[in-house]
Tab-separated table of C-alpha atoms in Angstrom:
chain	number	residue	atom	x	y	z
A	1	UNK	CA	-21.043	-11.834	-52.296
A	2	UNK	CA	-18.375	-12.350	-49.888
A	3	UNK	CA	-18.556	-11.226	-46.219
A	4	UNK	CA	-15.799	-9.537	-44.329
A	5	UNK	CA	-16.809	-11.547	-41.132
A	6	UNK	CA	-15.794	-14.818	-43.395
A	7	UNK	CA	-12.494	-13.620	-44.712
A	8	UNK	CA	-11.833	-13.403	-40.782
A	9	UNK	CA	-12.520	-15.865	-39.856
A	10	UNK	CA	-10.676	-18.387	-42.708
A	11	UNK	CA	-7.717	-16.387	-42.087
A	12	UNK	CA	-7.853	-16.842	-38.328
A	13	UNK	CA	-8.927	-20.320	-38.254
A	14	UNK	CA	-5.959	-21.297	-40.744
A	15	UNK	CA	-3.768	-19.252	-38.153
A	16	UNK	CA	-4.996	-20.781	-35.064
A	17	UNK	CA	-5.840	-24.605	-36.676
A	18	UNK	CA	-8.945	-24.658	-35.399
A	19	UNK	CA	-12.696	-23.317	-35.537
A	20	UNK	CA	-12.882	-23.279	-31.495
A	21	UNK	CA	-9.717	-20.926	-31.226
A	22	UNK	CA	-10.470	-18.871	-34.120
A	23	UNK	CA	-14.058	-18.233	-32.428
A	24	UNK	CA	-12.418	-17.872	-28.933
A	25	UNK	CA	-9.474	-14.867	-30.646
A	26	UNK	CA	-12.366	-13.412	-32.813
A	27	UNK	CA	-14.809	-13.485	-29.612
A	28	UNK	CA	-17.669	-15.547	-31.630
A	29	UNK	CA	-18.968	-19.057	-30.702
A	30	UNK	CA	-17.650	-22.302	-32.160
A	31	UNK	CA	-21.119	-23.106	-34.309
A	32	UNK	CA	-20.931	-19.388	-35.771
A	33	UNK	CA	-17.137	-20.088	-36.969
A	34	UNK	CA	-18.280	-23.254	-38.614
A	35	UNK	CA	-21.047	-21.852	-40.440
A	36	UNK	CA	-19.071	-18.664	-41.557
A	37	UNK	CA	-16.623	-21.606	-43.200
A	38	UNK	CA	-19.536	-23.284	-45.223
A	39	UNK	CA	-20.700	-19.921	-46.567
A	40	UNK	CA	-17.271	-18.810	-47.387
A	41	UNK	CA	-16.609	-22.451	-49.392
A	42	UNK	CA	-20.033	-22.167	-50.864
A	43	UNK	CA	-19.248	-19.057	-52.856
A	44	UNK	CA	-16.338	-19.668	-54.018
A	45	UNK	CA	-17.182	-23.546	-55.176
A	46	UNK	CA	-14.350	-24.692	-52.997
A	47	UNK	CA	-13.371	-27.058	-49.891
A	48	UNK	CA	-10.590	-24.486	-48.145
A	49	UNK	CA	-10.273	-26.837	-45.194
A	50	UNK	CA	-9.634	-30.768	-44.808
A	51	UNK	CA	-11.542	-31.659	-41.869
A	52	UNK	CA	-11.422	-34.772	-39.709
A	53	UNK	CA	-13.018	-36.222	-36.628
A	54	UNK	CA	-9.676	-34.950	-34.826
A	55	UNK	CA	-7.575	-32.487	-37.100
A	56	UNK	CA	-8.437	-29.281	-39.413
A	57	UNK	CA	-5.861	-28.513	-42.395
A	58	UNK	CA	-6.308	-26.147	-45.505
A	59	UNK	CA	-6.653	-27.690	-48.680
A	60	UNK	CA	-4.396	-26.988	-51.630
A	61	UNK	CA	-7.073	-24.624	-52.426
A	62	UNK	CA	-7.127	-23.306	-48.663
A	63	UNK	CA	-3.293	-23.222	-49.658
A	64	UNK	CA	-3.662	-20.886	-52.416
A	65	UNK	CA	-6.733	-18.497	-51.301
A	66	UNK	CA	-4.976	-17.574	-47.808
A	67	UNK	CA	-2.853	-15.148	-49.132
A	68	UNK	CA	-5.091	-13.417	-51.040
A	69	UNK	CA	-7.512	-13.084	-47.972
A	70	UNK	CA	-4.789	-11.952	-45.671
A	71	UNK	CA	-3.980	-9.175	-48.290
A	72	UNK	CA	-7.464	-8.408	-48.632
A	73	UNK	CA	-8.097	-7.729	-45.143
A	74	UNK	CA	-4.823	-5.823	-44.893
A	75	UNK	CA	-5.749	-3.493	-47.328
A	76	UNK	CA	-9.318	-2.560	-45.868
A	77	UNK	CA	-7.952	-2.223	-42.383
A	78	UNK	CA	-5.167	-0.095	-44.312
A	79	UNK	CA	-8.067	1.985	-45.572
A	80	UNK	CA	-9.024	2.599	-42.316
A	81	UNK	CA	-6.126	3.513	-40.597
A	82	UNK	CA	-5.784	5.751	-43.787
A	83	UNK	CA	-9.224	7.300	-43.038
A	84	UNK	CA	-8.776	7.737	-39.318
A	85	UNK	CA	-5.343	8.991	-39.729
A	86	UNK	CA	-6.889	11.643	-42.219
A	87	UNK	CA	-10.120	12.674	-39.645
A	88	UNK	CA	-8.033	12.757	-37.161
A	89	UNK	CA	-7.228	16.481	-35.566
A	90	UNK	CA	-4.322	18.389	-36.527
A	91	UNK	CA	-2.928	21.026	-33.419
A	92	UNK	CA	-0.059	23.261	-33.454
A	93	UNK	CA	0.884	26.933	-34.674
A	94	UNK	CA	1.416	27.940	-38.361
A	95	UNK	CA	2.901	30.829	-38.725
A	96	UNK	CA	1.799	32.425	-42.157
A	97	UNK	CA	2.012	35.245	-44.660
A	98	UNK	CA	0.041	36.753	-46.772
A	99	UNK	CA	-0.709	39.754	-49.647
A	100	UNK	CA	-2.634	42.674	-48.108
A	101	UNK	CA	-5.441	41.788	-50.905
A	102	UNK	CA	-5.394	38.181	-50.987
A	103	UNK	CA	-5.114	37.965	-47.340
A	104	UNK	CA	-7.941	40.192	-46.013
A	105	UNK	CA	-10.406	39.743	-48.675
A	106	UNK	CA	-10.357	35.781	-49.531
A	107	UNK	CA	-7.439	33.999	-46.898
A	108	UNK	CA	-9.490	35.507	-43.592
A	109	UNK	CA	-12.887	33.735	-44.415
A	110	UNK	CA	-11.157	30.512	-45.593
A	111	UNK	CA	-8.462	30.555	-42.072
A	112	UNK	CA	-11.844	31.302	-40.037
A	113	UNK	CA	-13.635	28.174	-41.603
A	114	UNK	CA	-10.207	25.888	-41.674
A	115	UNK	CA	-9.466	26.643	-37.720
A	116	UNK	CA	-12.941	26.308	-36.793
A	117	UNK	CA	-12.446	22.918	-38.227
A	118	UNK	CA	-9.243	22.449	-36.442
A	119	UNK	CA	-9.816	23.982	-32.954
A	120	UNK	CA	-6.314	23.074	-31.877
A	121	UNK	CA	-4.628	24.804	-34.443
A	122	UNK	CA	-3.272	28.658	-33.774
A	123	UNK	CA	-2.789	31.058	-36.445
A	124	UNK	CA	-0.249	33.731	-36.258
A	125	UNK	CA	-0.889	35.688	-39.355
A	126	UNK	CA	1.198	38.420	-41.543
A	127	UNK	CA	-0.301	40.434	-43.840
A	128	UNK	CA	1.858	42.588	-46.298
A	129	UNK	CA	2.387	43.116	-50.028
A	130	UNK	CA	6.256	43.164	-49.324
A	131	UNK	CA	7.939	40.113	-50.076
A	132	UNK	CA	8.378	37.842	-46.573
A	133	UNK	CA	12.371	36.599	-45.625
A	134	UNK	CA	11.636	33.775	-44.624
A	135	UNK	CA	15.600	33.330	-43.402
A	136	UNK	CA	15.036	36.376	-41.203
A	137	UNK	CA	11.384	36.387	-39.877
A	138	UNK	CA	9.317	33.798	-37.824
A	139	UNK	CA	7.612	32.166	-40.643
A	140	UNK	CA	6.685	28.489	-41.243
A	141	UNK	CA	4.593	29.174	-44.729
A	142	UNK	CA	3.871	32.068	-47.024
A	143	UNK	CA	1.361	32.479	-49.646
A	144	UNK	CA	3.008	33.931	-52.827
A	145	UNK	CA	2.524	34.979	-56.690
A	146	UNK	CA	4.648	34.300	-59.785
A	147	UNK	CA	7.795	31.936	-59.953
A	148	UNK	CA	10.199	31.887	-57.095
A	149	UNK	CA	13.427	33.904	-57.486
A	150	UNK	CA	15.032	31.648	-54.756
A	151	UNK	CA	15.375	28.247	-55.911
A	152	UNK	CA	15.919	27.022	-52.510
A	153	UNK	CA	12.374	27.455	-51.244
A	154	UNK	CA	10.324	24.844	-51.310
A	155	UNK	CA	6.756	25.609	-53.056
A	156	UNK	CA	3.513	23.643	-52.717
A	157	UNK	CA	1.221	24.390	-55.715
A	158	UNK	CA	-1.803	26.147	-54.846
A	159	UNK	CA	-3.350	27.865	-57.988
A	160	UNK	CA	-0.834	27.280	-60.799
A	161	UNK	CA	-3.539	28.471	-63.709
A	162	UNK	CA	-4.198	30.916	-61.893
A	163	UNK	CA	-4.071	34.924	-64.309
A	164	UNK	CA	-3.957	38.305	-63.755
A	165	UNK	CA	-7.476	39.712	-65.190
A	166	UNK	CA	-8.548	43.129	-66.192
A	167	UNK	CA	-11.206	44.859	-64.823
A	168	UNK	CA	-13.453	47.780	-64.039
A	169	UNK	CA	-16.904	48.926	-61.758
A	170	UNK	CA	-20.056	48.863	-63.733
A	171	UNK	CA	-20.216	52.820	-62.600
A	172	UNK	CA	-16.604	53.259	-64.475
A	173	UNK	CA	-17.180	51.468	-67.470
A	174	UNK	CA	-21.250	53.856	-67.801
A	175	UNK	CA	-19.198	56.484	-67.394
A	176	UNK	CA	-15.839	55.611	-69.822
A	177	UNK	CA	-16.820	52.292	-72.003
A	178	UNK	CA	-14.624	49.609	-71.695
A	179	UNK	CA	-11.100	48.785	-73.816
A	180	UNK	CA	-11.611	46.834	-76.855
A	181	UNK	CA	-7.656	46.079	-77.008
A	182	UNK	CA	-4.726	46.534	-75.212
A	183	UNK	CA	-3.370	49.750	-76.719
A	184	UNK	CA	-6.954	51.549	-75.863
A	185	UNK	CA	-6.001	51.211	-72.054
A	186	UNK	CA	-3.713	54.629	-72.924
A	187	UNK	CA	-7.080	56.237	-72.858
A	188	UNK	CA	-8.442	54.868	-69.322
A	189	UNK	CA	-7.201	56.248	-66.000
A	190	UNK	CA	-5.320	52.996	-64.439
A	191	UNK	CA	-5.029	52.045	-60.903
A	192	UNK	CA	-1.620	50.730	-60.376
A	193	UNK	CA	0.260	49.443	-57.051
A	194	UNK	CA	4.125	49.627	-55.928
A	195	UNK	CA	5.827	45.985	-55.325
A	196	UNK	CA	9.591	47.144	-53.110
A	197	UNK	CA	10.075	50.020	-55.349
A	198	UNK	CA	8.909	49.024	-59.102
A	199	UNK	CA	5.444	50.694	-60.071
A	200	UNK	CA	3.444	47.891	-61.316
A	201	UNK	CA	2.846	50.137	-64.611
A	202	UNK	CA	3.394	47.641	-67.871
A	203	UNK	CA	0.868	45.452	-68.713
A	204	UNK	CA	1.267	42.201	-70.473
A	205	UNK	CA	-1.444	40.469	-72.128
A	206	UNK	CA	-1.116	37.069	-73.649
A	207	UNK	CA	-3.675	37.663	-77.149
A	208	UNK	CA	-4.602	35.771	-79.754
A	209	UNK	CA	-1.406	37.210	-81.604
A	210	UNK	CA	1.168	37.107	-79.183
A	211	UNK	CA	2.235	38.690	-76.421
A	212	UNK	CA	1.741	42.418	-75.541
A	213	UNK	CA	2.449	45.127	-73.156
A	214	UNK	CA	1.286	48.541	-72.591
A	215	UNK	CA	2.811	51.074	-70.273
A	216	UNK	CA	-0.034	52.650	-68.392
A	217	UNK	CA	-0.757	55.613	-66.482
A	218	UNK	CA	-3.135	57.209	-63.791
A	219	UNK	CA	-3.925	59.602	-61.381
A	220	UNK	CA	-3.763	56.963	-58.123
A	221	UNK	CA	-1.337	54.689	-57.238
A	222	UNK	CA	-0.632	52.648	-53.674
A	223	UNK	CA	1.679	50.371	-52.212
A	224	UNK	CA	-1.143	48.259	-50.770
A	225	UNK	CA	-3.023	46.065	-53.384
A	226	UNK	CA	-5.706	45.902	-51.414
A	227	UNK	CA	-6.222	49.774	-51.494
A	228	UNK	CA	-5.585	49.748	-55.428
A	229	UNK	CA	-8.848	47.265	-55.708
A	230	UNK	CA	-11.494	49.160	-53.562
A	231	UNK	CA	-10.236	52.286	-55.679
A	232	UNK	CA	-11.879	50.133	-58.834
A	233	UNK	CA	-14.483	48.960	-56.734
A	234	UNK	CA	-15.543	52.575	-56.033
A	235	UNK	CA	-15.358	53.552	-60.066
A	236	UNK	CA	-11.975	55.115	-60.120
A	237	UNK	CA	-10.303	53.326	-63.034
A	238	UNK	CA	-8.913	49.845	-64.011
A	239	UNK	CA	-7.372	47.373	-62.318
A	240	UNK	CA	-5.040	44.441	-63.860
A	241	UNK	CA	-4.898	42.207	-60.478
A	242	UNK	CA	-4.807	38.346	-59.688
A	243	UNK	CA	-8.269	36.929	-61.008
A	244	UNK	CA	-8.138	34.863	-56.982
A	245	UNK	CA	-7.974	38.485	-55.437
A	246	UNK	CA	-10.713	40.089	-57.913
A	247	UNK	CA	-13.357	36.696	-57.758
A	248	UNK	CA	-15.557	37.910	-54.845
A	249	UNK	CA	-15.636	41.664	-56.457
A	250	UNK	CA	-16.480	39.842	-59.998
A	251	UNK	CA	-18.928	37.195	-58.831
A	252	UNK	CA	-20.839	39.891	-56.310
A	253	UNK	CA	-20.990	42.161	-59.569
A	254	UNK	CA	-18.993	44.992	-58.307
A	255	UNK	CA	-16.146	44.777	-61.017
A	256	UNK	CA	-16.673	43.336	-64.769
A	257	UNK	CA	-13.825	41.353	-66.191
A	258	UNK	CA	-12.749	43.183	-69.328
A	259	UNK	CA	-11.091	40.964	-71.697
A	260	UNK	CA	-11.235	37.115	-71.733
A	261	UNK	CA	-9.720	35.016	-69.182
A	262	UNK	CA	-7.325	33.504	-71.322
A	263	UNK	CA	-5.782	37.345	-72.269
A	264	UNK	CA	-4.037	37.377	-68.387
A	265	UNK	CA	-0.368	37.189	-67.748
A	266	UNK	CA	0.179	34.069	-65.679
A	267	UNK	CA	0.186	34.747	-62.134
A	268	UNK	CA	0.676	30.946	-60.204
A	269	UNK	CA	-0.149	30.937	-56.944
A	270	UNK	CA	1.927	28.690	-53.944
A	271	UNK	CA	2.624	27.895	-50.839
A	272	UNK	CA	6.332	28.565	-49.753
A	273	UNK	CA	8.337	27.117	-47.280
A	274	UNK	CA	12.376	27.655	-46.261
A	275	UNK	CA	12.502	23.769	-45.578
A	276	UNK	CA	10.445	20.715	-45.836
A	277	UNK	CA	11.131	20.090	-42.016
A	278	UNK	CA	8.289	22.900	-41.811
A	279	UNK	CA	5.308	21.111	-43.069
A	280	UNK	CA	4.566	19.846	-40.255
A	281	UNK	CA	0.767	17.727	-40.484
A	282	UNK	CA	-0.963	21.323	-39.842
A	283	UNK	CA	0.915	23.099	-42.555
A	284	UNK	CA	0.122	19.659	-45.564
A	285	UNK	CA	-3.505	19.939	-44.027
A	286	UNK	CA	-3.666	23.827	-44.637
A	287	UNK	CA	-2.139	23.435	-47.919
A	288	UNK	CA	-4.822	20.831	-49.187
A	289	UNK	CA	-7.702	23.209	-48.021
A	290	UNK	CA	-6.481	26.213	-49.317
A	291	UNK	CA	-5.389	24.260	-52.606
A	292	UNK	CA	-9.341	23.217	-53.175
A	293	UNK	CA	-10.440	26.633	-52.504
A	294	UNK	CA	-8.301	28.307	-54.775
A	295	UNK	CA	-9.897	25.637	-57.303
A	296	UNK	CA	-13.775	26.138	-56.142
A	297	UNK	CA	-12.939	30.183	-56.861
A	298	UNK	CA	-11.562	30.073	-59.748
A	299	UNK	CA	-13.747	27.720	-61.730
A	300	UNK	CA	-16.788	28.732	-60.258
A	301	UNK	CA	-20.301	29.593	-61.819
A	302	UNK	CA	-21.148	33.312	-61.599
C-alpha cells in the first residue's frame, strides 16, 4: 500500500533534485528520504530515479508517475482545505421569517440547536402567517409554502415532497369517527385559518381517482395557523395543515393522520431570498441544516 509520506517525498525530491534538500524542505533526515524512495519503487516494481555517485534524475518512469503523484497529493490536501473550510465557524446576522406554526413549534428547537452550534451567529427572527416583502422589510431569508408568485425570488429547496395531511385528536375522532372520503368531511366540524383575506376553506385531495375538493365548514376559524392546530390538538375538529407543521403532534400521538400520505395537496417547502448576494456563508449553512431536518421529520419512524 502506498504511503502519503512517500508520495512527498518523490514529488519533492524530483522538485528539489536531490534526497538531502527534499529531507531539509520536508524537515526529515537524508537516510529517511532515501529509504522512503526504495519503498515507494518497491511497490510499484519501478526505478523512479537514475542515481549516480554525483547526480539524481527521474527515470522515464519517474517521468511519467510525477504527475500523477503531484495530482494525488493535490487532491487530498484539496480534501482538506474542503473539510476545514466546511468545520470552520460561520458568524454574522440572518435575518429570517417564518409561519406562526412552523416557526414556534419546529424552526425554534432547530435555530436553538443550529446557533448553539454556531455561537457567532445572531438570529433576528419574524414570525407571522402573512406573507413577508422582502423589498420592503429587513429580511435576508424567509421560510415559505407552495410555489413562488414572484419569479424574481430566489428559492433554495427545503422540503419539496413535502403535503398537506389531514388530521384529528384521538379524543375527536372517539367522539365523531373519522372520514372515510373526502365528501364525508361535510359532516365533521373543520378548523380552518385566514391567509391575507382568503379563508383557507376548499380542500383538495390528490386520490386514487383524481383530484378533489371539498368546501368545508366549522364553527372556529383564525388567522394564526398555529392557533388553528392546538384547536385540533385539544379535540375541536379537523385540521388539513402542512404534514412538517403537524409531525411533532402526529409522532407524540396527539393528532392521527386521517387519510394516506400520498392523498395531500402538495405543499413544497423553501427558503427565499430577494437576491443571491444574500446568502452569505451563514445563510448556505442554515439552509443545509434546516434542509436535513425537514428530511429527518418527514421520513421518520413513528
Amino acid at each position: 500500500m502506498l504511503r502519503l509520506d512517500d508520495l512527498q517525498v518523490f514529488v519533492q525530491t524530483a522538485e528539489s533534485g536531490s534526497f538531502s534538500a527534499a529531507a531539509r524542505v520536508l524537515d526529515i533526515t537524508p537516510a529517511l528520504a532515501s529509504s522512503a524512495m526504495k519503498r515507494l519503487e518497491q511497490e510499484l516494481g519501478l526505478r523512479l530515479f537514475v542515481r549516480s555517485t554525483r547526480s539524481l534524475r527521474l527515470s522515464e518512469e519517474g517521468e511519467r508517475y510525477l504527475p500523477h503523484a503531484q495530482a494525488a497529493l493535490a487532491a487530498i490536501d484539496g480534501g482538506r482545505q474542503a473539510l476545514a473550510q466546511a468545520s470552520a465557524d460561520i458568524a454574522g446576522p440572518i435575518r429570517l421569517s417564518a409561519p406562526s406554526d412552523l416557526g414556534r413549534n419546529v424552526l425554534l428547537p432547530w435555530l436553538d440547536t443550529f446557533q448553539q452550534a454556531h455561537p457567532k451567529v445572531s438570529l433576528h427572527l419574524r414570525i407571522s402567517d402573512q406573507t413577508a416583502d422582502f423589498f420592503r422589510q429587513p429580511l435576508d431569508i424567509g421560510v415559505r409554502y407552495g410555489a413562488l408568485a414572484d419569479s424574481s425570488l430566489v428559492a433554495l429547496p427545503l422540503a419539496p415532497a413535502n403535503r398537506r395531511t389531514l388530521c384529528a385528536s384521538p379524543a375527536y375522532l372517539k367522539r365523531h369517527g373519522a372520514p372515510a372520503s373526502p365528501e364525508d368531511l361535510r359532516q365533521h366540524n373543520c378548523l380552518r385559518y385566514v391567509m391575507g383575506e382568503q379563508t383557507h376553506e376548499r380542500w383538495t385531495f390528490h386520490l386514487p381517482r383524481g383530484v378533489e375538493t371539498v368546501t368545508v365548514k366549522g364553527d372556529r376559524v383564525s388567522d394564526d395557523a398555529d392557533v388553528v392546530r392546538r384547536w385540533a390538538v385539544a379535540g375541536h375538529g379537523l385540521v388539513y395543515k402542512s404534514r412538517i407543521d403537524v409531525s411533532p403532534d402526529l409522532y407524540a400521538g396527539r393528532l392521527v393522520e386521517l387519510f394516506p400520505p400520498g392523498y395531500g395537496e402538495p405543499t413544497p417547502l423553501q427558503l427565499v431570498s430577494a437576491h443571491r448576494t444574500l446568502l452569505t456563508p451563514a445563510v448556505q449553512r442554515l439552509h443545509e441544516f434546516l434542509r436535513t431536518r425537514c428530511a429527518d421529520i418527514l421520513y421518520r419512524r413513528k
